[in-house]
Short mmCIF file of C-alpha atoms and ligand atoms in Angstrom, two decimals:
data_model
loop_
_atom_site.label_atom_id
_atom_site.label_comp_id
_atom_site.label_asym_id
_atom_site.label_seq_id
_atom_site.Cartn_x
_atom_site.Cartn_y
_atom_site.Cartn_z
CA MET B 1 126.36 -26.85 28.17
CA ASN B 2 129.05 -25.17 26.09
CA SER B 3 127.78 -25.72 22.58
CA ALA B 4 131.13 -24.79 20.95
CA TYR B 5 132.90 -27.71 22.58
CA LEU B 6 130.04 -30.09 21.81
CA TYR B 7 130.14 -29.16 18.11
CA LEU B 8 133.92 -29.43 18.04
CA GLN B 9 133.65 -32.97 19.38
CA LEU B 10 130.98 -33.82 16.81
CA TYR B 11 133.12 -32.37 14.01
CA ARG B 12 135.73 -35.01 14.73
CA LEU B 13 133.30 -37.74 13.69
CA PHE B 14 133.62 -36.38 10.15
CA ASP B 15 137.30 -35.45 9.97
CA ASP B 16 138.11 -38.71 8.19
CA ILE B 17 134.68 -40.09 7.33
CA THR B 18 133.04 -38.92 4.11
CA PRO B 19 129.73 -39.76 2.36
CA VAL B 20 131.38 -42.36 0.14
CA PRO B 21 134.87 -43.90 0.42
CA ALA B 22 136.16 -41.93 -2.60
CA ASP B 23 136.83 -38.34 -3.57
CA CYS B 24 133.33 -37.44 -4.72
CA GLY B 25 134.53 -33.91 -5.51
CA ALA B 26 136.18 -35.37 -8.61
CA LEU B 27 132.68 -36.22 -9.92
CA CYS B 28 131.36 -32.70 -9.80
CA ASP B 29 134.36 -30.38 -9.46
CA LYS B 30 133.37 -29.80 -5.82
CA ALA B 31 129.97 -28.37 -6.69
CA CYS B 32 129.09 -27.90 -3.02
CA CYS B 33 132.14 -25.72 -2.37
CA LYS B 34 131.75 -23.02 -4.96
CA GLY B 35 131.57 -20.21 -2.42
CA ASP B 36 128.46 -18.81 -4.08
CA GLU B 37 125.91 -16.70 -2.27
CA GLY B 38 123.88 -19.70 -1.04
CA GLY B 39 125.73 -20.16 2.22
CA MET B 40 125.16 -22.95 4.72
CA TYR B 41 123.06 -22.82 7.82
CA LEU B 42 124.80 -23.22 11.15
CA PHE B 43 122.84 -25.42 13.53
CA PRO B 44 121.62 -23.74 16.76
CA GLY B 45 124.59 -22.74 18.93
CA GLU B 46 127.16 -23.75 16.31
CA GLU B 47 128.12 -20.12 15.69
CA ARG B 48 129.92 -20.24 19.06
CA VAL B 49 132.55 -22.48 17.45
CA TYR B 50 133.51 -19.60 15.21
CA SER B 51 133.42 -17.02 18.00
CA LEU B 52 135.96 -19.25 19.68
CA LEU B 53 138.19 -20.12 16.72
CA LYS B 54 137.79 -16.85 14.80
CA PRO B 55 138.80 -18.23 11.38
CA ASP B 56 139.27 -15.62 8.64
CA TRP B 57 137.70 -17.70 5.84
CA ILE B 58 134.13 -17.64 7.14
CA ARG B 59 131.52 -14.89 7.31
CA ILE B 60 128.52 -15.41 9.57
CA GLU B 61 125.21 -13.56 9.35
CA GLU B 62 121.67 -13.94 10.60
CA SER B 63 119.58 -15.93 8.13
CA ASP B 64 115.92 -15.55 7.22
CA PHE B 65 115.21 -18.94 8.78
CA THR B 66 113.53 -18.59 12.17
CA TYR B 67 112.26 -21.04 14.77
CA PHE B 68 110.16 -20.58 17.87
CA TYR B 69 111.72 -21.43 21.22
CA ASN B 70 111.19 -20.31 24.79
CA GLY B 71 108.61 -17.67 23.93
CA GLU B 72 110.56 -16.02 21.12
CA ARG B 73 111.34 -16.39 17.44
CA LYS B 74 115.04 -17.00 16.99
CA LYS B 75 117.06 -16.44 13.86
CA LEU B 76 119.32 -19.21 12.66
CA LYS B 77 122.84 -18.14 11.65
CA ILE B 78 124.16 -18.72 8.15
CA ALA B 79 127.81 -19.01 7.10
CA PHE B 80 129.49 -18.02 3.85
CA CYS B 81 132.92 -18.96 2.55
CA ASP B 82 134.80 -18.12 -0.63
CA GLY B 83 135.11 -21.78 -1.63
CA THR B 84 138.06 -22.56 0.61
CA CYS B 85 138.29 -23.41 4.29
CA ASP B 86 140.24 -25.21 6.95
CA ARG B 87 138.86 -28.74 6.57
CA TYR B 88 139.11 -29.34 10.31
CA GLN B 89 137.02 -26.28 11.09
CA ARG B 90 134.33 -26.57 8.44
CA PRO B 91 130.71 -26.36 9.61
CA LEU B 92 128.61 -29.41 10.41
CA ALA B 93 126.35 -28.81 7.39
CA CYS B 94 129.39 -29.23 5.10
CA ARG B 95 130.44 -32.41 6.89
CA ILE B 96 127.08 -34.17 6.59
CA PHE B 97 126.19 -32.95 3.07
CA PRO B 98 124.21 -34.22 1.19
CA LEU B 99 122.42 -35.77 4.17
CA THR B 100 120.50 -33.76 6.71
CA PRO B 101 118.47 -34.42 9.87
CA TYR B 102 114.70 -34.69 9.72
CA LEU B 103 112.01 -35.09 12.37
CA GLU B 104 109.52 -37.73 11.32
CA GLU B 105 106.58 -38.28 13.65
CA GLY B 106 108.72 -37.16 16.59
CA ARG B 107 111.65 -39.41 15.66
CA ILE B 108 114.99 -38.07 14.46
CA THR B 109 115.95 -39.54 11.10
CA VAL B 110 118.45 -38.70 8.38
CA ILE B 111 117.41 -38.01 4.79
CA THR B 112 119.04 -36.82 1.60
CA ASP B 113 118.76 -33.05 1.70
CA PRO B 114 116.21 -32.13 -1.00
CA ARG B 115 118.19 -28.91 -1.63
CA ALA B 116 121.24 -31.02 -2.53
CA LYS B 117 119.50 -32.71 -5.43
CA ALA B 118 120.02 -29.66 -7.63
CA VAL B 119 123.82 -29.70 -7.26
CA CYS B 120 125.13 -33.00 -5.93
CA PRO B 121 125.51 -36.16 -8.07
CA LEU B 122 125.44 -38.32 -4.93
CA ALA B 123 122.14 -36.82 -3.83
CA LYS B 124 120.66 -37.46 -7.27
CA ALA B 125 121.87 -41.04 -7.58
CA LEU B 126 122.19 -42.65 -4.16
CA LEU B 127 119.64 -44.08 -1.79
CA ASN B 128 120.25 -43.73 1.94
CA ASP B 129 121.72 -47.21 2.22
CA ASP B 130 124.27 -46.46 -0.51
CA TYR B 131 126.21 -43.99 1.62
CA ASP B 132 129.15 -45.15 3.67
CA ARG B 133 127.74 -47.01 6.69
CA THR B 134 129.92 -45.23 9.24
CA PHE B 135 129.08 -41.88 7.70
CA ARG B 136 125.34 -42.57 7.99
CA LYS B 137 125.74 -43.84 11.54
CA ASN B 138 127.76 -40.78 12.56
CA VAL B 139 125.21 -38.40 11.05
CA LYS B 140 122.37 -40.17 12.87
CA ASN B 141 124.22 -40.29 16.19
CA THR B 142 125.15 -36.62 15.89
CA PHE B 143 121.54 -35.52 15.57
CA VAL B 144 120.14 -37.95 18.11
CA LEU B 145 122.57 -36.36 20.57
CA LEU B 146 121.82 -32.78 19.51
CA GLY B 147 118.09 -33.60 19.56
CA LYS B 148 118.25 -34.16 23.32
CA ASN B 149 118.49 -30.39 23.64
CA PRO B 150 114.97 -28.83 23.68
CA GLU B 151 116.02 -25.81 21.62
CA PHE B 152 117.58 -28.03 18.96
CA ARG B 153 114.40 -30.11 18.81
CA ALA B 154 112.26 -27.00 18.41
CA PHE B 155 114.53 -25.91 15.57
CA LEU B 156 114.41 -29.36 13.96
CA ALA B 157 110.61 -29.41 13.86
CA GLU B 158 110.53 -26.20 11.81
CA TYR B 159 113.56 -27.17 9.74
CA SER B 160 111.82 -30.43 8.77
CA ALA B 161 108.76 -28.49 7.58
CA TYR B 162 111.10 -26.26 5.56
CA LEU B 163 112.68 -29.35 3.95
CA ASP B 164 109.20 -30.64 3.13
CA ASP B 165 108.60 -27.49 1.11
CA PHE B 166 111.79 -28.13 -0.90
CA GLY B 167 110.96 -31.81 -1.24
CA ARG B 168 107.86 -30.94 -3.22
CA PHE B 169 110.10 -29.52 -5.96
CA TYR B 170 113.03 -31.98 -5.82
CA LYS B 171 111.83 -35.58 -5.79
S1 LIG C 1 128.39 -31.86 -4.49
FE1 LIG C 1 128.11 -33.97 -3.71
S2 LIG C 1 129.43 -35.22 -5.02
FE2 LIG C 1 130.12 -33.10 -5.22
S3 LIG C 1 131.76 -32.82 -3.66
FE3 LIG C 1 129.82 -32.16 -2.74
S4 LIG C 1 129.08 -34.03 -1.67
FE4 LIG C 1 130.63 -34.72 -3.16
S1 LIG C 2 133.24 -24.12 4.35
FE1 LIG C 2 134.62 -25.50 3.26
S2 LIG C 2 133.46 -27.41 3.00
FE2 LIG C 2 131.99 -25.77 3.47
S3 LIG C 2 131.29 -24.97 1.48
FE3 LIG C 2 133.04 -23.69 2.15
S4 LIG C 2 134.82 -24.64 1.19
FE4 LIG C 2 133.16 -26.16 1.14
#
């Protein structure tokens, strides 16, 4: 499977669909796009999108987050921007924010990203059902599809444990 083309197809689900049917950036002065040093994780294989498109607004590095797959520990990639991007090329993490996938008793679900609660007014105020229905559905479908790949599932198990650690601090 060519993961670049799969991610590019999935991106399209979020070209016009946003967490709420309003410009939430007006609430917070686009707090999630400040181009600080935090960066956003690329999901496994997503870095191939940027090898293909070669945009000049993104910098990709190896992150400290690792997951075990196929007998080896793999490093997840992380992307940095300067607070601007081509909207149609932005990473999946930006498109689904402040939601994120989570593996709960072997089932793929979608939760509010506990890391988002420190910066995002939506994450602080909304319950899952308050987000745009199509947005929620697209996030869920995206990760159910990606979760069919064994490497993605291995990643998701460790990513969910990592989110649990954050969740202890941000309730
Ligand atoms: S931080 Fe939250 S409310 Fe602000 S632009 Fe990002 S998603 Fe919207
Ligand atoms: S890539 Fe775009 S959407 Fe993502 S944080 Fe940077 S400016 Fe915001």
